[in-house]
XYZ file of C-alpha atoms in Angstrom:
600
model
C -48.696 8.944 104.221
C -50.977 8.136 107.265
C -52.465 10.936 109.623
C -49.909 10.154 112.748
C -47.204 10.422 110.408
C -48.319 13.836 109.113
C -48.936 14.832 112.966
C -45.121 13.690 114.382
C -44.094 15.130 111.405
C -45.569 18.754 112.201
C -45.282 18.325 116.246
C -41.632 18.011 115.587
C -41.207 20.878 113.361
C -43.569 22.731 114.835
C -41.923 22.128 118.704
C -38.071 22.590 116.666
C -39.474 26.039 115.168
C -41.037 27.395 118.748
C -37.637 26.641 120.845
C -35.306 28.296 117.685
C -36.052 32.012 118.675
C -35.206 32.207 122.196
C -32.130 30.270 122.009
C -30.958 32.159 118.979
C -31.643 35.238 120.792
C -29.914 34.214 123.636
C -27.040 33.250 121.724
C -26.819 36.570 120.145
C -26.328 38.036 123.478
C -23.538 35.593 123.986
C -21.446 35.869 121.240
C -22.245 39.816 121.827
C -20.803 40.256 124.968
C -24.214 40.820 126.710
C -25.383 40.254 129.585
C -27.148 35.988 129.606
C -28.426 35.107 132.268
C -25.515 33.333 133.385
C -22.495 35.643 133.271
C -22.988 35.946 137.437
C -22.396 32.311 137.879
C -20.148 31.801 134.475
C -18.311 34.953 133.720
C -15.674 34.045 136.890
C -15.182 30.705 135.051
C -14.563 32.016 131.893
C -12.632 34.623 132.647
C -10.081 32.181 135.029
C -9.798 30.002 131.963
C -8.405 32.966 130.290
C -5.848 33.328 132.787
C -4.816 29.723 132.455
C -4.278 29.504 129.271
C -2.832 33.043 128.756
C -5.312 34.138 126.806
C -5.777 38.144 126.136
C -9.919 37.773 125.666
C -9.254 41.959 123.887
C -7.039 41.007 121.456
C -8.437 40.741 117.631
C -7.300 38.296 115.285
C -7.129 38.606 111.567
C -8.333 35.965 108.651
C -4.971 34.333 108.826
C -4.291 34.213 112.272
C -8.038 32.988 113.244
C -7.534 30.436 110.657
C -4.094 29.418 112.000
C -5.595 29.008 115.661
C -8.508 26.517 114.651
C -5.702 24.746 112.501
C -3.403 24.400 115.521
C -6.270 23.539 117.836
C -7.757 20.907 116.027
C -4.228 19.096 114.822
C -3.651 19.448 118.797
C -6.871 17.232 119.466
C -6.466 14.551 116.660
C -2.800 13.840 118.356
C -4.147 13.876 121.791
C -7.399 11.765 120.831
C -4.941 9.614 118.755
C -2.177 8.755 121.129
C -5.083 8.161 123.722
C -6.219 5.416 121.675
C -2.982 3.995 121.121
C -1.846 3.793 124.977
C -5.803 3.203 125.712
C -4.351 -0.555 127.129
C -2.207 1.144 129.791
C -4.599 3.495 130.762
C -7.338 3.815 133.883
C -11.172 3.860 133.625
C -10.784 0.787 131.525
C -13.099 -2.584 133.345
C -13.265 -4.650 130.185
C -9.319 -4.258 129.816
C -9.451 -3.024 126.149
C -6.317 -2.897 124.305
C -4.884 -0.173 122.040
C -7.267 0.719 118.982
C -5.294 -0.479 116.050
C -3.349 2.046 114.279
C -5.377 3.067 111.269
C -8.621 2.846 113.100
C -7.524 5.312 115.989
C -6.516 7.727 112.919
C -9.285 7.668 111.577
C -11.837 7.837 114.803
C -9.621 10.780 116.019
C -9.617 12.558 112.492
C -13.236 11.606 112.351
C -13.923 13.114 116.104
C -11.727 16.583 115.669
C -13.492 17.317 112.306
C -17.402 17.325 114.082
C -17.786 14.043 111.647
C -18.073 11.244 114.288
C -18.088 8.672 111.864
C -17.486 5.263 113.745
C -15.713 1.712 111.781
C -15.959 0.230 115.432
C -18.707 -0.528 118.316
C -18.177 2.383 120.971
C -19.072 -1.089 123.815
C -16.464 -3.358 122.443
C -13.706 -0.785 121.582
C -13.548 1.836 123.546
C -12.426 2.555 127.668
C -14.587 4.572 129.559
C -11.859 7.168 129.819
C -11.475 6.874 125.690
C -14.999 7.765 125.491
C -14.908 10.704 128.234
C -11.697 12.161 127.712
C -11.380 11.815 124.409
C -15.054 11.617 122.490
C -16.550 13.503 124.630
C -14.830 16.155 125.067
C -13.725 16.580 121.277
C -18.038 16.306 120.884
C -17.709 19.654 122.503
C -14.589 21.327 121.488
C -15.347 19.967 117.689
C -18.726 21.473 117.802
C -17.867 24.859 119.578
C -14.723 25.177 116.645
C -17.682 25.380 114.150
C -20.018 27.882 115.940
C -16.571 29.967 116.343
C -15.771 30.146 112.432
C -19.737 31.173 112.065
C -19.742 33.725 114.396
C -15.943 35.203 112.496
C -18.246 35.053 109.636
C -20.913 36.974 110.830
C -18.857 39.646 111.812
C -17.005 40.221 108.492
C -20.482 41.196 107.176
C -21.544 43.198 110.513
C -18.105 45.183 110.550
C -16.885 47.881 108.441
C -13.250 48.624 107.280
C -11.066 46.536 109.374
C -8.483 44.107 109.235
C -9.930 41.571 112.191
C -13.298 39.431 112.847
C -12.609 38.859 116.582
C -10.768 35.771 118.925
C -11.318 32.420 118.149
C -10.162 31.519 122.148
C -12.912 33.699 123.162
C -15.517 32.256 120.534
C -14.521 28.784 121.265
C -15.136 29.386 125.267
C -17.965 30.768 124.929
C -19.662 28.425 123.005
C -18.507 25.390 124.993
C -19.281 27.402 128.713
C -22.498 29.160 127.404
C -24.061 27.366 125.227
C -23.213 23.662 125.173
C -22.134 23.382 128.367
C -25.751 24.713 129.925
C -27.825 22.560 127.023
C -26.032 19.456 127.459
C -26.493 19.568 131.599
C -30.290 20.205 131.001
C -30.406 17.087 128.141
C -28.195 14.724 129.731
C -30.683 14.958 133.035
C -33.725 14.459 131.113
C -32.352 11.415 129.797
C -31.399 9.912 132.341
C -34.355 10.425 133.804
C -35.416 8.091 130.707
C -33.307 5.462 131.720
C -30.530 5.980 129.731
C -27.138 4.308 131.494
C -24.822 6.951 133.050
C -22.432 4.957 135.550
C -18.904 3.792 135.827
C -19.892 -0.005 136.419
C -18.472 -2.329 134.586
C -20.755 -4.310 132.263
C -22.843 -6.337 134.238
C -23.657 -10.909 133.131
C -27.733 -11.576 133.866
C -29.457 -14.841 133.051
C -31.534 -15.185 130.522
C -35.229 -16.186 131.259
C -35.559 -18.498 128.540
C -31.981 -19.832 126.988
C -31.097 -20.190 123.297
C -29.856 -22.500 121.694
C -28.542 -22.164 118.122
C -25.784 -24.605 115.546
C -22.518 -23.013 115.637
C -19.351 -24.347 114.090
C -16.860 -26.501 115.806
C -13.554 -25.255 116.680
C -10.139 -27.124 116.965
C -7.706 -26.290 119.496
C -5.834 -23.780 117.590
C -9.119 -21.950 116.853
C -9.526 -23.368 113.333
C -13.294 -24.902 111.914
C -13.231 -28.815 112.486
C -14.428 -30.359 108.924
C -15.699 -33.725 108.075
C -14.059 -35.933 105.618
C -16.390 -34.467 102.667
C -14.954 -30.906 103.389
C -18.556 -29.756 105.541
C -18.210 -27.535 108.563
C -18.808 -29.769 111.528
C -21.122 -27.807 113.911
C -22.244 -28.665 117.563
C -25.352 -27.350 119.782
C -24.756 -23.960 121.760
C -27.092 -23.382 124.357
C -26.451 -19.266 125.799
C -27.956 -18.967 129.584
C -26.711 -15.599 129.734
C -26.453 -12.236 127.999
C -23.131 -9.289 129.086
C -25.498 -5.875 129.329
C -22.894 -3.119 128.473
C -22.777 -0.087 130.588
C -20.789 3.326 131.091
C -21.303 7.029 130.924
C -23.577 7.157 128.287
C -26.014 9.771 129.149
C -23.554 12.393 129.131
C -21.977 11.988 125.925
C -25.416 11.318 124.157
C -26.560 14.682 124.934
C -23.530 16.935 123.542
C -23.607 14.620 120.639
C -27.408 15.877 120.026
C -26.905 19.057 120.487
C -23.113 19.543 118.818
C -24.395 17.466 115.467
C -21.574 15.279 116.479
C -23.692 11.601 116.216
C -21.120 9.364 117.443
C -23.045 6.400 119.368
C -22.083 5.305 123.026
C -23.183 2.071 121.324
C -22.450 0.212 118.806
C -25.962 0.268 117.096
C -26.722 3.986 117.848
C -29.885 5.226 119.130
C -31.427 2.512 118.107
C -29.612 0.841 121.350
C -32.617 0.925 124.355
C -29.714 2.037 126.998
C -29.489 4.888 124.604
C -32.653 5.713 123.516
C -34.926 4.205 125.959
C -38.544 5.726 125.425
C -40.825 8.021 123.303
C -39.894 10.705 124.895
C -35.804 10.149 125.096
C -36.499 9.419 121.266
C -38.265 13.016 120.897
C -35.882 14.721 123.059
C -32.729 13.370 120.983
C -34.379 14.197 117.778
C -34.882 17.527 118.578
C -31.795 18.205 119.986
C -30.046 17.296 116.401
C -31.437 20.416 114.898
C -32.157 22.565 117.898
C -28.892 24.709 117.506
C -28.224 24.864 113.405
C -32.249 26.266 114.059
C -31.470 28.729 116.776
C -28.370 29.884 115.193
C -30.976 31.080 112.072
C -32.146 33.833 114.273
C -28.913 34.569 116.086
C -27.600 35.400 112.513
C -30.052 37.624 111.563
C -29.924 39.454 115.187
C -26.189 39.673 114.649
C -26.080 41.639 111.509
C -28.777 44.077 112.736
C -32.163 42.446 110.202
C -33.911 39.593 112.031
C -35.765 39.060 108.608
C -32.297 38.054 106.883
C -32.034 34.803 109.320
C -35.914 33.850 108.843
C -35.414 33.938 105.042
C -32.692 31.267 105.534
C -34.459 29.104 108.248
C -37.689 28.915 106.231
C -35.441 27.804 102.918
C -33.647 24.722 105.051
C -37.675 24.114 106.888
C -38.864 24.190 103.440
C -36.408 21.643 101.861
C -36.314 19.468 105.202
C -39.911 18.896 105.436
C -40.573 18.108 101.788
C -37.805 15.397 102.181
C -38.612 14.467 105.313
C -42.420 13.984 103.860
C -41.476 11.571 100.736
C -38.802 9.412 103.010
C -41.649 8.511 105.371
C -43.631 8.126 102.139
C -41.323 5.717 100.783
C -40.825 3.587 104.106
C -44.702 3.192 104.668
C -45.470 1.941 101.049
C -43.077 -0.533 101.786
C -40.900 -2.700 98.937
C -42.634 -4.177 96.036
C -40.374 -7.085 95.773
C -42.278 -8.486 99.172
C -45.831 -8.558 97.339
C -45.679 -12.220 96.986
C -45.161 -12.774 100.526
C -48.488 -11.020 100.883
C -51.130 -13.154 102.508
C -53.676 -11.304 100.846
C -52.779 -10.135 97.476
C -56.231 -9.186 96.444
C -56.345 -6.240 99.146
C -52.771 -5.022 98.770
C -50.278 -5.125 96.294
C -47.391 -3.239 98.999
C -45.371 -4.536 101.461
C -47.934 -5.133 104.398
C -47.473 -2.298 107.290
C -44.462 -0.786 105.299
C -41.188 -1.338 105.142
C -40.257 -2.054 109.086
C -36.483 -3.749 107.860
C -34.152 -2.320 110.309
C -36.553 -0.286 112.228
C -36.897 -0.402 115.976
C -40.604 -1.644 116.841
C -40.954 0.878 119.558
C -40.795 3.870 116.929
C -42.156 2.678 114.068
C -41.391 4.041 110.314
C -42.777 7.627 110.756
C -40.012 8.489 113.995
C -37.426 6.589 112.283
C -37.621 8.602 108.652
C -37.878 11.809 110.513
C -34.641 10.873 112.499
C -33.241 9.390 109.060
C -33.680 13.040 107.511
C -32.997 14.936 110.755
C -29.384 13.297 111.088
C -28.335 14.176 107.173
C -29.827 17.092 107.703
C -27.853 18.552 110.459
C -23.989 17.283 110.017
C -25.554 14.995 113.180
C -25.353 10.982 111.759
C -26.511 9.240 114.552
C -29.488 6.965 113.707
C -32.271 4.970 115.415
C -33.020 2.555 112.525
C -30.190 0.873 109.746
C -30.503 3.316 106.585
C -29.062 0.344 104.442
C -32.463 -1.483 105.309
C -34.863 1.333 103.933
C -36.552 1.258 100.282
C -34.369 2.409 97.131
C -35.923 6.053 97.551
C -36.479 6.085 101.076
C -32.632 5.589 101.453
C -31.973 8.228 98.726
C -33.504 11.231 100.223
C -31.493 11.356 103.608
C -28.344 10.583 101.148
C -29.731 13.851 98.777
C -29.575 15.867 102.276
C -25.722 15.300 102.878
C -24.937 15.847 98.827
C -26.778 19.435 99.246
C -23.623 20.723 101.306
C -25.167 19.496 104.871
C -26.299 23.451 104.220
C -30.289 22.498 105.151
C -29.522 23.350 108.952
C -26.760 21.541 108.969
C -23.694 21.060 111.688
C -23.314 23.717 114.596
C -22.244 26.489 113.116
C -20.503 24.665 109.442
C -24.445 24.296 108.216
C -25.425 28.298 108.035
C -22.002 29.252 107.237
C -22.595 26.420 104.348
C -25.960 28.139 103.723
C -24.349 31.196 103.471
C -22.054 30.393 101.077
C -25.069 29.241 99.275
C -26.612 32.761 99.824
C -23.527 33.920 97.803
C -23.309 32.123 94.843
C -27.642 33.244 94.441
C -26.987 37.086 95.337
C -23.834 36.221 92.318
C -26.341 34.856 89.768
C -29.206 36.987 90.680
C -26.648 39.551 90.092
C -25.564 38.338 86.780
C -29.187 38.299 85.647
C -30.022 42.016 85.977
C -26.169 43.380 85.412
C -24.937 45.201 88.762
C -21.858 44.159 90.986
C -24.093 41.534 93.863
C -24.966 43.148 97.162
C -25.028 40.503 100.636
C -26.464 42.071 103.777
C -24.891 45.581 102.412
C -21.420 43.978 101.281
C -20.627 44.055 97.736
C -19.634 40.530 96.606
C -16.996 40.753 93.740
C -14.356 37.921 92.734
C -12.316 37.121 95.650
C -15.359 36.265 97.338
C -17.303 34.508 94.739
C -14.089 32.342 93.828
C -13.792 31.219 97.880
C -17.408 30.036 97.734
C -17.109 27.960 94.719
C -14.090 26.310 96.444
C -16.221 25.432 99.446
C -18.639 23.845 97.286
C -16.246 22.502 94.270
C -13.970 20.761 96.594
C -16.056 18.637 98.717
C -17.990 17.464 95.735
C -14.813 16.565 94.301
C -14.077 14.151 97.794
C -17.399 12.519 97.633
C -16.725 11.324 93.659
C -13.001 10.691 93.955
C -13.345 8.550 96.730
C -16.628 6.621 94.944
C -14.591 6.177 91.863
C -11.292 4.928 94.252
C -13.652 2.656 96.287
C -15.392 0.684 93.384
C -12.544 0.820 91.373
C -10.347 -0.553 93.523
C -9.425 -4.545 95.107
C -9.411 -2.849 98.733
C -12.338 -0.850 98.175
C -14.494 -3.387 96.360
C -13.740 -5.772 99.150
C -15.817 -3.838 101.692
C -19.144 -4.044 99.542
C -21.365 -6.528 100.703
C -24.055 -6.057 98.536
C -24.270 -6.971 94.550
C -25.422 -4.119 92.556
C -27.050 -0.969 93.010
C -27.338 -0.837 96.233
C -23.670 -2.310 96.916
C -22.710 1.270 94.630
C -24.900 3.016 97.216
C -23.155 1.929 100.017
C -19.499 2.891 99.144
C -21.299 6.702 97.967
C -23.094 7.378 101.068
C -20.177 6.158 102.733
C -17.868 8.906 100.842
C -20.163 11.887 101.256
C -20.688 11.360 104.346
C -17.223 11.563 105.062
C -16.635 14.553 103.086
C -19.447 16.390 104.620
C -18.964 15.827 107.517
C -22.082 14.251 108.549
C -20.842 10.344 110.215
C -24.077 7.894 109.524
C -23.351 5.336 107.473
C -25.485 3.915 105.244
C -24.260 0.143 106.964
C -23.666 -2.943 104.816
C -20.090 -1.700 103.971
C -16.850 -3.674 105.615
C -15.423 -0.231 106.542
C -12.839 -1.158 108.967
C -10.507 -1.925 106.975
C -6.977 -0.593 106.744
C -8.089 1.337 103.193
C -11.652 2.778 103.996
C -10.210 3.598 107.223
C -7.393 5.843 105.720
C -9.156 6.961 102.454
C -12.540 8.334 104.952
C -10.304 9.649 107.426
C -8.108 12.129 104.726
C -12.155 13.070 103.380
C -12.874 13.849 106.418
C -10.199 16.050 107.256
C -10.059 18.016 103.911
C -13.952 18.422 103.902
C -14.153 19.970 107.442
C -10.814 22.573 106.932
C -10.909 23.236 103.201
C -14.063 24.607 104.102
C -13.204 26.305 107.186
C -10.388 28.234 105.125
C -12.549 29.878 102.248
C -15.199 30.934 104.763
C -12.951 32.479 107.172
C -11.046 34.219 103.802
C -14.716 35.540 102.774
C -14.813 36.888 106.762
C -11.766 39.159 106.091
C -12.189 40.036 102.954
C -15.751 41.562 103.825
C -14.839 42.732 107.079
C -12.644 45.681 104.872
C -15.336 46.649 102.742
C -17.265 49.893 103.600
C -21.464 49.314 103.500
C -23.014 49.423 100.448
C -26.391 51.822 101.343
C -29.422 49.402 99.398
C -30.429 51.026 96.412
C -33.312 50.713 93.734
C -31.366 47.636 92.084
C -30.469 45.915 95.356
C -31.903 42.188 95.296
C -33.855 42.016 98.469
C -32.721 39.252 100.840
C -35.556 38.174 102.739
C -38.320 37.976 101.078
C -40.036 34.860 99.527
C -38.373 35.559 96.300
C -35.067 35.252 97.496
C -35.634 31.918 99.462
C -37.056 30.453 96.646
C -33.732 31.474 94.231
C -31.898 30.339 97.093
C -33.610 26.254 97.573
C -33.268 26.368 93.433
C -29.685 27.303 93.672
C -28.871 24.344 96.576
C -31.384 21.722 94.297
C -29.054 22.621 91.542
C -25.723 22.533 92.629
C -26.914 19.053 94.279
C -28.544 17.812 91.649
C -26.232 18.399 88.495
C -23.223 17.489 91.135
C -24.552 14.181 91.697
C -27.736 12.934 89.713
C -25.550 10.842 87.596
C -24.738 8.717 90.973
C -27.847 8.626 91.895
C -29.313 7.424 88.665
C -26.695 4.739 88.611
C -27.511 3.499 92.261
C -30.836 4.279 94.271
C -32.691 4.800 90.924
C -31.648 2.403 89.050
C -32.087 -0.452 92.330
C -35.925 1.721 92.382
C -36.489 0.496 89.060
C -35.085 -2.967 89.413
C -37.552 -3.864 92.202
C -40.416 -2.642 90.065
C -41.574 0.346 91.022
């Protein structure tokens, strides 16, 4: 790995590590009910939103009902989101006169949207109105994202109260996280981007000359549409010579930054961040990357302020920092030795025997290999997916490491919010087994974790594991599903099981090279999707109640200390193993096995 790799690498940890603490502080003051900073110019807002919606800000909710709410509130936003779509034709703020998204595609964009996954089977520039993407993406970027930082904070609370039946008011959690929090960020972002040149306009898209035209052979059509052949059966093609080029436009800044910050990662365009009216410069690329993990970070320290021992949210940030950077390390590793099947394209075999200057396949120019592996990690990291380079272009192993990330539980920082209540699930099942080891009932952050609790966590994990290889084993196995892979082999297998845990995690890049708009990957990601995010949701929030009853357990002489380096390391050895004996079989049969076939 070369020295400027090893110095973006630690700039953007090192930058990601200084903003965590006063965010998560501030956040802790939020979710609190101290005083921010803002509550003069906010707390008016806030409280008139109450009002609105008849919302009594004092009133507690229980497990069930808490539950209920974010069940009603997101089925309320994949209806709205999906009849939007549907009537998108008749609708204003709409220059290129786009007709209704097809039926399966607009259930699974608004399934994909509602559940914080953003996964996208179309190009945002081609499909989607300007009022589609504002109205609808947008604003399901925030309310998507807040939902998650809600169920955390419930979560938090079931281990900071004490016998009681409630762990708060999801309508209050939600607000404040969207008028707090994202709101304030996403102003802040969305102006520093622009500054970058990213688009933010209601124009329509806008025809410019070329200054040098292309011309290219392109088949010949009939009238009906239908390729012209010669008498031997050959497509007949004629000269195309393109003068001009259709620059697509809209609000993009805005929706770029709250899908940064909310780990949403659903592109204004159809080619992501890797698009330069997205991601413009250095700096816009910086800014975006660090606004993937900024929160899941920041939320570290709130945690640990929350439940009254700062140390218990360091010990988890340093186990996800730990795990990131190591992967983070070997995927720009991979990318700069480059592919060994190119060594005899090599001018100059005698002085290398890699690919020369790395693998660059799919890579934007501007940010080379080291910026695009630590956005490839960054994004399966954090439940984020966007991308600035095409994952299905990098090396057998380089591509495997940002897939290893999503497998782990999207628990190493993870979504707003779902990634440390992931984590601490994970926390859990290692106080359970650390438990088991020295025989005494597990202690959490002064809870005492018995059966109820330890059976909700293993459904958390259990379940989503079960999505990722069901719908592998459906999409291989089947004529629909096999159709989509465009790739022989390995790597075709790699496709359709990135595809699937992405879905089921929740995390929205796709690993490209897969026909996924189709009526079956359409349907089959969007019911992943939607059981990943909420069966999920429901253990966690079950865990919140049932912990919120229990007295504190005063630490005693056999109490397994939960922030010290002991207990992160049990903790990365418990996530490595759940990941690895869930799905090492899959990823000997695919990125391995396609590592081996090229030779190295």
């Amino acid at each position: 790995m070369t020295g400027n790799a090893i110095m973006q690498i630690a700039l953007y940890v090192g930058v990601l590590l200084l903003l965590a603490k006063p965010l998560g502080v501030y956040m802790a003051r939020v979710y609190g009910g101290q005083s921010s900073g803002l509550d003069r110019l906010l707390r008016p807002v806030e409280s008139l939103l109450y009002r609105i919606c008849r919302i009594e800000p004092d009133e507690e909710m229980g497990w069930k009902k808490y539950a209920g709410a974010v069940l009603i509130f997101s089925v309320a936003g994949l209806l709205f989101l999906y009849l939007l779509q549907r009537l998108q034709g008749l609708l204003p703020l709409n220059p290129q006169k786009f007709s209704a998204v097809p039926i399966d595609l607009a259930f699974n964009t608004a399934v994909s949207f509602i559940t914080n996954t953003n996964w996208q089977s179309y190009g945002g520039e081609t499909t989607m109105s300007y009022l589609t993407q504002m109205i609808g993406l947008g604003v399901q970027n925030f309310v998507s994202a807040a939902t998650g930082m809600a169920v955390l904070v419930a979560l938090i609370r079931g281990f900071k109260r004490h016998s009681t039946e409630t762990i708060g008011n999801f309508w209050v959690d939600l607000t404040r996280s969207m008028l707090y929090i994202l709101l304030p960020l996403s102003f802040v972002l969305s102006l520093l981007l622009v500054s970058q040149g990213v688009v933010q306009t209601f124009s329509e898209d806008k025809t410019v000359s070329l200054s040098q035209s292309i011309t290219y052979d392109a088949p010949k059509l009939d009238g009906e549409g239908n390729t012209v052949r010669s008498a031997s059966g050959n497509a007949v093609t004629e000269k195309v010579q393109v003068k001009e080029q259709t620059i697509p436009l809209g609000p993009a800044a805005s929706q770029i930054a709250i899908k940064q910050l909310g780990t949403n990662g659903g592109g204004f365009f159809n080619v992501n961040s890797a698009h330069p009216f997205e991601n413009p410069s250095a700096l816009s690329n910086f800014l975006e990357m660090l606004a993937i993990l900024l929160i899941p970070a920041a939320l570290c320290i709130t945690f640990g302020r929350m439940v009254g021992d700062i140390r218990q949210g360091w010990a988890l940030l340093s186990a996800m920092t730990i795990v990131l950077i190591t992967l983070m390390a070997l995927s720009t590793w991979s990318e700069q030795g480059g592919n060994r099947r190119f060594t005899s394209l090599a001018i100059d075999q005698q002085t290398s025997d890699l690919q020369p200057g790395g693998n660059m396949e799919g890579k934007e120019t501007r940010f080379g290999i080291a910026n695009s592996a630590i956005w490839a990690t960054a994004t399966t990291a954090a439940s984020n997916g966007s991308v600035n380079s095409m994952h299905d272009s990098y090396t057998p192993m380089g591509g495997l490491y940002p897939l290893v990330l999503i497998q782990l539980g999207e628990v190493i920082f993870g979504g707003v919010g779902s990634g440390l209540y992931g984590m601490v699930i994970m926390a859990i099942i290692t106080v359970f087994i650390a438990g088991l080891m020295v025989g005494r009932t597990p202690e959490y952050l002064g809870k005492k974790i018995e059966m109820f609790e330890v059976k909700m966590a293993a459904l958390a994990v259990l379940v989503v594991n079960a999505l990722v290889k069901i719908g592998m084993a459906v999409g291989v196995a089947t004529t629909a599903g096999a159709a989509g892979i465009l790739n022989p082999g390995p790597h075709g297998f790699t496709e359709v099981l990135y595809a699937f845990s992405s879905a089921a995690n929740n995390n929205g890049s796709a690993f490209a090279g897969l026909s996924a708009n189709t009526f079956f990957y359409n349907t089959a990601i969007g019911i992943a999707m939607f059981l990943g995010r909420f069966w999920v949701i429901i253990p966690v929030l079950a865990i919140a109640g049932s912990l919120a009853k229990k007295k504190k357990v005063p630490p005693s002489l056999g109490t397994l200390p939960t922030h010290t380096p002991l207990f992160v390391v049990l903790l990365i050895g418990v996530i490595v193993i759940v990941g690895a004996l869930s799905f090492m079989p899959a990823w000997a049969l695919k990125p391995i096995a396609e590592q081996m076939m090229a030779g190295r």
